[in-house]
Coordinates of C-alpha atoms and ligand atoms in Angstrom, one line a residue:
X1 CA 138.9 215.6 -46.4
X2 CA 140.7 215.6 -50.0
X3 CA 144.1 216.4 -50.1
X4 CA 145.7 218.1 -52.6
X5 CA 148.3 215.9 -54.7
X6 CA 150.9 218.1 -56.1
X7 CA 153.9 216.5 -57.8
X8 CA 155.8 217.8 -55.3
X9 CA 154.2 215.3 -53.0
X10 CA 156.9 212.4 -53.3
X11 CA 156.6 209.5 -51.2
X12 CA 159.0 211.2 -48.7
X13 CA 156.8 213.7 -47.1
X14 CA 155.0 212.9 -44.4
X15 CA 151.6 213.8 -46.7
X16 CA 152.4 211.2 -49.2
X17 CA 153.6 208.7 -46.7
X18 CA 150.7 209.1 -44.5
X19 CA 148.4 208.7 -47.7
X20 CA 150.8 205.3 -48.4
X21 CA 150.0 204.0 -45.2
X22 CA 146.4 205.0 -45.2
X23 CA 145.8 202.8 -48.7
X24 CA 148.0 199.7 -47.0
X25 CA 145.8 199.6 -44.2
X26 CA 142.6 200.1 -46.1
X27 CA 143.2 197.1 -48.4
X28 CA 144.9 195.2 -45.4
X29 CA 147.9 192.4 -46.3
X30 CA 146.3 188.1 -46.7
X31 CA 144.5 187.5 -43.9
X32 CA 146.2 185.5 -41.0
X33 CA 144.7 182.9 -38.7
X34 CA 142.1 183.8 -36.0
X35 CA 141.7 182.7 -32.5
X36 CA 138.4 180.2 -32.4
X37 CA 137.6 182.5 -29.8
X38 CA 138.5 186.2 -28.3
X39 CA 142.3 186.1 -26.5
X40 CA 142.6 189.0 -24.1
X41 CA 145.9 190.0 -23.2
X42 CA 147.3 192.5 -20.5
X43 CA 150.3 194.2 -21.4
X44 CA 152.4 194.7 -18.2
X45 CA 155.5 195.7 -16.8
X46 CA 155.6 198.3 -14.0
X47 CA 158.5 200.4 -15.5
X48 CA 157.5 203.3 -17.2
X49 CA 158.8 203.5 -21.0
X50 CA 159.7 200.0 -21.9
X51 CA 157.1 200.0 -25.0
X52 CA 154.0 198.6 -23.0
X53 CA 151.5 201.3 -25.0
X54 CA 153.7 201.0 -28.5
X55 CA 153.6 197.4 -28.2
X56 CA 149.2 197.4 -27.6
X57 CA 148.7 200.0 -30.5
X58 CA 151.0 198.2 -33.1
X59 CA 150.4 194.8 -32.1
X60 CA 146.4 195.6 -32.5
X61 CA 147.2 197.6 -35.5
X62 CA 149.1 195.1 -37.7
X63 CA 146.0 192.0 -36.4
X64 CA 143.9 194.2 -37.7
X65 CA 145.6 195.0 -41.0
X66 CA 145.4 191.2 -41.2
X67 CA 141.9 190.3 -41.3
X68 CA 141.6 189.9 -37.5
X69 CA 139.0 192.3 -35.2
X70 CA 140.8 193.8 -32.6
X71 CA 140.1 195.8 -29.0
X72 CA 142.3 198.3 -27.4
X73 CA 141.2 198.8 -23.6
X74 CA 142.8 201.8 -22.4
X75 CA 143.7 201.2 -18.7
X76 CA 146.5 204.4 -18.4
X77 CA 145.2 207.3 -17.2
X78 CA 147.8 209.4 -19.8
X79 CA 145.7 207.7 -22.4
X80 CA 148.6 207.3 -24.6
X81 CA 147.2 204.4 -26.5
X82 CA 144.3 206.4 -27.0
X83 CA 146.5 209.1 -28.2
X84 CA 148.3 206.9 -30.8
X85 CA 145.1 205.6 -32.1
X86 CA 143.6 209.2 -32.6
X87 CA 140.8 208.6 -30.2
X88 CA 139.2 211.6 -28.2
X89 CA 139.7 211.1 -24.5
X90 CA 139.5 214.4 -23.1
X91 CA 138.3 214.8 -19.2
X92 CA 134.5 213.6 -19.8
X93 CA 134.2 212.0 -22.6
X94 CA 133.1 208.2 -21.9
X95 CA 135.8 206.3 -21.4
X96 CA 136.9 203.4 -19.2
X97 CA 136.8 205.3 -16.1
X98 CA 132.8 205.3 -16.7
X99 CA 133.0 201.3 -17.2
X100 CA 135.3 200.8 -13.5
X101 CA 133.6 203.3 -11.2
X102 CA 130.4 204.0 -12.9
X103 CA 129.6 200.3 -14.3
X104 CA 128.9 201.5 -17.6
X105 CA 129.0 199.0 -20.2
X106 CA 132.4 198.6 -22.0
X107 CA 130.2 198.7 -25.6
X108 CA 129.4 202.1 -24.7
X109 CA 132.7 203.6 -24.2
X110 CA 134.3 201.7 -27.6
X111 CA 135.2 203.8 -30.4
X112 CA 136.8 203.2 -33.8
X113 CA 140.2 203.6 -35.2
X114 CA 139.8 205.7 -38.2
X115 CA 141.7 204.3 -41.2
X116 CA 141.2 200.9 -40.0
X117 CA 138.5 198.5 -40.7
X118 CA 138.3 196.3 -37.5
X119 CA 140.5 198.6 -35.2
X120 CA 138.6 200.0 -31.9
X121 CA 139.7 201.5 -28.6
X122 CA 138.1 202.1 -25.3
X123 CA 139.6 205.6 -24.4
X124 CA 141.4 206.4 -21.2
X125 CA 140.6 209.8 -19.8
X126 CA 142.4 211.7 -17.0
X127 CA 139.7 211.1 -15.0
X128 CA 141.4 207.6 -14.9
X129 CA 143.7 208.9 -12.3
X130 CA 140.9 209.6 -9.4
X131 CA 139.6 205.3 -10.0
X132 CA 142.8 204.1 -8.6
X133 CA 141.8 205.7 -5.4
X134 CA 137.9 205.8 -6.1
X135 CA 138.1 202.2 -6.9
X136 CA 139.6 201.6 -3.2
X137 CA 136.3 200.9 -0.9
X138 CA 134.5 199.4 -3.6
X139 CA 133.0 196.2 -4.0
X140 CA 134.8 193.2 -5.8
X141 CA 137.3 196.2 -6.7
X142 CA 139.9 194.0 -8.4
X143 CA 137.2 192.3 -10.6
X144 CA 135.7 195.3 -12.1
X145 CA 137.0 195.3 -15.6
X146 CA 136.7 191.8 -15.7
X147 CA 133.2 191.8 -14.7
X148 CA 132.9 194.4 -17.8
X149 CA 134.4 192.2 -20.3
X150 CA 132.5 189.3 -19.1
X151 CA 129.2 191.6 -19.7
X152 CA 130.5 192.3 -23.4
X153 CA 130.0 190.3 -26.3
X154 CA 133.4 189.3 -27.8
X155 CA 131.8 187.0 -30.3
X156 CA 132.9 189.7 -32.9
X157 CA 136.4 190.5 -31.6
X158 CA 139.2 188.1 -32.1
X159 CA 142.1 190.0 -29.7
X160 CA 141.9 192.5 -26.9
X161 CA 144.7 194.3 -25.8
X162 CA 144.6 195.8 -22.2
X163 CA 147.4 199.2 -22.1
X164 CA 148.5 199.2 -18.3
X165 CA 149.6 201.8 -16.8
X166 CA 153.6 202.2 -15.1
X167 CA 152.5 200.8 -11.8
X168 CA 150.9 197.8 -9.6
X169 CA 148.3 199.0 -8.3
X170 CA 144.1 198.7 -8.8
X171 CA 144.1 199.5 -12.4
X172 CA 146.7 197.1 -13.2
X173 CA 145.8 194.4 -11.2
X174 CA 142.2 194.6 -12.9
X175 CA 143.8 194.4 -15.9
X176 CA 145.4 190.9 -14.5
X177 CA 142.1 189.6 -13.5
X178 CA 140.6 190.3 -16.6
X179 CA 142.6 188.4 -19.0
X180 CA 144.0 184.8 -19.3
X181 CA 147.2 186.0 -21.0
X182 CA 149.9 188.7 -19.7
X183 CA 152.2 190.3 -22.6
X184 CA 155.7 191.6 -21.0
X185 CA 157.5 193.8 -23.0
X186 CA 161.4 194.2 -21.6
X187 CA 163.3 196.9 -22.7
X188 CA 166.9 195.8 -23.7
X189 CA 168.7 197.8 -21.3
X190 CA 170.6 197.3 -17.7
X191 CA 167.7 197.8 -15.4
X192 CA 165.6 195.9 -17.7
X193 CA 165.3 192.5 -15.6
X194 CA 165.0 195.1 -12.4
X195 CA 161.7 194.8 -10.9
X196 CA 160.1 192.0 -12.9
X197 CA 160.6 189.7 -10.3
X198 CA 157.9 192.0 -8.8
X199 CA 155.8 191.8 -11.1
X200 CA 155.9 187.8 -11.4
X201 CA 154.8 188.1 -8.3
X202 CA 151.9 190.4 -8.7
X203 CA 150.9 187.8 -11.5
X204 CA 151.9 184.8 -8.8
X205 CA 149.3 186.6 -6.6
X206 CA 146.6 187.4 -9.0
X207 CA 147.0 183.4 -9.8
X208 CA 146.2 182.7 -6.9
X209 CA 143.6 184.5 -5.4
X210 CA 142.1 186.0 -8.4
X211 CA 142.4 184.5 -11.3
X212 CA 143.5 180.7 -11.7
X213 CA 143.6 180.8 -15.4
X214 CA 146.8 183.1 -15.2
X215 CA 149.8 183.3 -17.2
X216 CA 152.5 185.0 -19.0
X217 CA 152.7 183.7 -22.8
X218 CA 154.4 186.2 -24.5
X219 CA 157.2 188.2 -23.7
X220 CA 158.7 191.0 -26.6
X221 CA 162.5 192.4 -26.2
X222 CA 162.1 196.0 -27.5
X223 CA 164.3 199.4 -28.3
X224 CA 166.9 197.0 -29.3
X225 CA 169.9 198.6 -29.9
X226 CA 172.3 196.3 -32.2
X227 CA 175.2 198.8 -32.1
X228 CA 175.3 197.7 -28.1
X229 CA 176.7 194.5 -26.7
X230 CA 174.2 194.9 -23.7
X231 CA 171.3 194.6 -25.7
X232 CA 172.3 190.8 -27.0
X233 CA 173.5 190.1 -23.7
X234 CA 170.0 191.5 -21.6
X235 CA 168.0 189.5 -24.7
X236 CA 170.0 186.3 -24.0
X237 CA 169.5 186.4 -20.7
X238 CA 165.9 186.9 -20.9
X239 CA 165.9 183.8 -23.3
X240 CA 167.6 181.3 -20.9
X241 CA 165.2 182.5 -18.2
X242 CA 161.9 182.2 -20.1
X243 CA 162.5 180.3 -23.1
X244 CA 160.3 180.0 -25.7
X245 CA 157.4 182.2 -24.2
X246 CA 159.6 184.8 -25.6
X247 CA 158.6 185.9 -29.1
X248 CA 161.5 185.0 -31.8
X249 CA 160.8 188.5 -33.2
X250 CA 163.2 191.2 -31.6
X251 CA 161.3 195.4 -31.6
X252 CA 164.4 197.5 -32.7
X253 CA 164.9 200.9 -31.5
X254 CA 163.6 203.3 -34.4
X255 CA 163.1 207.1 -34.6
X256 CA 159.9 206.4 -36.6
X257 CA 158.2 204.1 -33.7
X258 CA 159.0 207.4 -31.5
X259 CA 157.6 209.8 -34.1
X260 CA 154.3 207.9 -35.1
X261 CA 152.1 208.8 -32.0
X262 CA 152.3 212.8 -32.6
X263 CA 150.7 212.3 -36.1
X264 CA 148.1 209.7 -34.0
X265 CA 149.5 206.5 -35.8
X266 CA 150.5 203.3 -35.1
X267 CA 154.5 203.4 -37.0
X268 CA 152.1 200.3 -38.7
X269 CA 150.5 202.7 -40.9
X270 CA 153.1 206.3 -40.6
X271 CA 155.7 204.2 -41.7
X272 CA 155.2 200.4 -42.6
X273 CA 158.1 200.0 -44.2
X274 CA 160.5 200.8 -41.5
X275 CA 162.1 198.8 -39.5
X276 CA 159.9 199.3 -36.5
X277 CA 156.5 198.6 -38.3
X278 CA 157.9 195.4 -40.3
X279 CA 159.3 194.3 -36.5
X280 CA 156.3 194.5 -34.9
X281 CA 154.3 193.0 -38.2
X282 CA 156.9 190.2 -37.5
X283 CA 155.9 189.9 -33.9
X284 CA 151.8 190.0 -34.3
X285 CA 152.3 187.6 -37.0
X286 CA 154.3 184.9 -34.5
X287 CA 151.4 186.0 -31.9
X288 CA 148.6 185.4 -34.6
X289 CA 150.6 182.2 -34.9
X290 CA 150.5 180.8 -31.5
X291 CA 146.6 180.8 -31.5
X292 CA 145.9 177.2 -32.1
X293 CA 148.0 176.6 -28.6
X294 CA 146.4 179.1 -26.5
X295 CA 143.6 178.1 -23.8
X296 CA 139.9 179.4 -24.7
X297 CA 139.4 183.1 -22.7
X298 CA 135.8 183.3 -21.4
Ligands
ADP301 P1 155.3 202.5 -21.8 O1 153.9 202.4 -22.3 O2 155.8 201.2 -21.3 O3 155.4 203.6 -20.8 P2 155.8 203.6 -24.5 O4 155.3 202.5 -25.4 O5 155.0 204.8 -24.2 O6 156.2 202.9 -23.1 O7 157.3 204.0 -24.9 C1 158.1 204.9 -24.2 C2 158.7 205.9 -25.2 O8 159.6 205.3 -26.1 C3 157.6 206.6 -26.1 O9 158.0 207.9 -26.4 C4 157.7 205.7 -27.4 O10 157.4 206.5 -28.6 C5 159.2 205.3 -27.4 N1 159.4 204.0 -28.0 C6 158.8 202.9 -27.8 N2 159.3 201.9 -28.5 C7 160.3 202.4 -29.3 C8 161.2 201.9 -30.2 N3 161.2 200.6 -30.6 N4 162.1 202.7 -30.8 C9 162.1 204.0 -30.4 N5 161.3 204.6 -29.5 C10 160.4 203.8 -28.9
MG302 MG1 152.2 203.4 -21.7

């Protein structure tokens, strides 16, 4: 499609900005290190709305911007991630409900980001919902998406990013089984420390019976408000308890990181000079960073 340029079309409209952004992530920034082999990392935190999906899409979207190829898996059955990235997942179409209940490939279901050059998703459909359930009497039920990614070739893919959805059940303990690396994102607010205990647990579990090889590398404060005392205080307290697995780079509260996914962009590319896009470029760059220390996945 060619759009018209007008002189009207300053750099303030969301035309000209979204033609910006499409240029900076065609030509991509220098290239940043890549992993000597494929890191898969779950993102998970049972709360709804701390920035789990924002946090998979821009993540991916600023590694990807910088030279590295990277894999959004899809495991919500809103398919917001999907959503943001502009892939189709309406009822039917193949997504990763077809690779946990029907055992199709994952290669089969993977799509890619337009505008981007190493950017692909695996869609979440609604049908999503029905696996948590459908997924109960099966075989090896926790180890299905892990079994998947263990059937694809990764040789080509440096990160993938596994979306979970608000809850612990099937779908997100697959998504725990299937990676070497969790990703927590806490929300700097009250009830942010609320419930993770559960979820260490969960992970303890998974550890133990599951998947030996697990653990919780990175952790990413987000909506940061710096007009509130709270957030400093929730983000300190965080720090004592977890040190340095928490990532130096803070995710500020920003209109634009709300606005981005109803134009089906990461803020990376709607708006990558605001505060939200440079945070997360910040963060993937300290993750990109940590590489060398991280164990080879499978
Ligand atoms: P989750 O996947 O954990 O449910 P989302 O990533 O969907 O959370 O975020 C919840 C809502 O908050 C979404 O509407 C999203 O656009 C918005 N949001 C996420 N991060 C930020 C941020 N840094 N600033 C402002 N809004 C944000
Ligand atoms: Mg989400």
């Amino acid at each position: 499609m060619v759009l018209p340029v007008t002189p009207a079309a300053s750099a303030d409209t969301p035309i000209a900005r979204a033609a910006q952004a499409a240029v900076v992530a065609r030509s991509g920034g220098d290239a940043w290190p890549r992993p000597s082999s494929c890191r898969v990392l779950t993102i998970a935190n049972q709360k709804g709305g701390v920035g789990k999906t924002t946090t998979a899409v821009n993540l991916a979207a600023a590694l990807a911007m910088h030279g590295s190829r990277v894999l959004v898996v899809d495991l919500d059955p809103q398919g917001n991630a999907s959503t943001a990235l502009d892939v189709d997942h309406r009822s039917g179409v193949p997504s990763v409900y077809d690779v946990l209940v029907e055992e199709r490939p994952l290669s089969a279901v993977i799509r890619p980001v337009e505008g981007f050059t190493h950017l692909y998703c695996a869609p979440a459909s609604i049908d999503l919902a029905g696996a948590e359930i459908e997924l109960v009497p099966m075989v090896a039920r926790e180890s299905r998406l892990a079994r998947s990614l263990a059937g694809y070739d990764a040789s080509n893919i440096d990160y993938i990013f596994i979306d979970c959805p608000p809850s612990l059940g099937l779908l997100t303990v697959n998504a725990l089984v299937a990676a070497p690396e969790v990703l927590i994102p806490i929300q700097c607010e009250y009830y942010a420390l609320e419930g993770l205990e559960q979820l260490l647990r969960t992970i303890d579990l998974v550890r133990s019976h599951l998947n030996p090889g697990l653990s919780v590398t990175t952790i990413l404060l987000t909506m940061y408000d710096s007009r509130t005392r709270l957030a400093s205080q929730v983000a300190d307290e965080v720090r004592d308890h977890f040190g340095s697995v928490v990532l130096r780079s803070v995710i500020p509260r920003s209109v634009r990181v709300s606005e981005a996914p109803s134009y089906g962009q990461p803020v990376m590319t709607y708006d990558a000079g605001s505060s939200g896009a440079l945070a997360y470029l910040a963060a993937a760059k300290e993750l990109a960073g940590r590489n060398a220390q991280m164990p080879a996945s499978t």
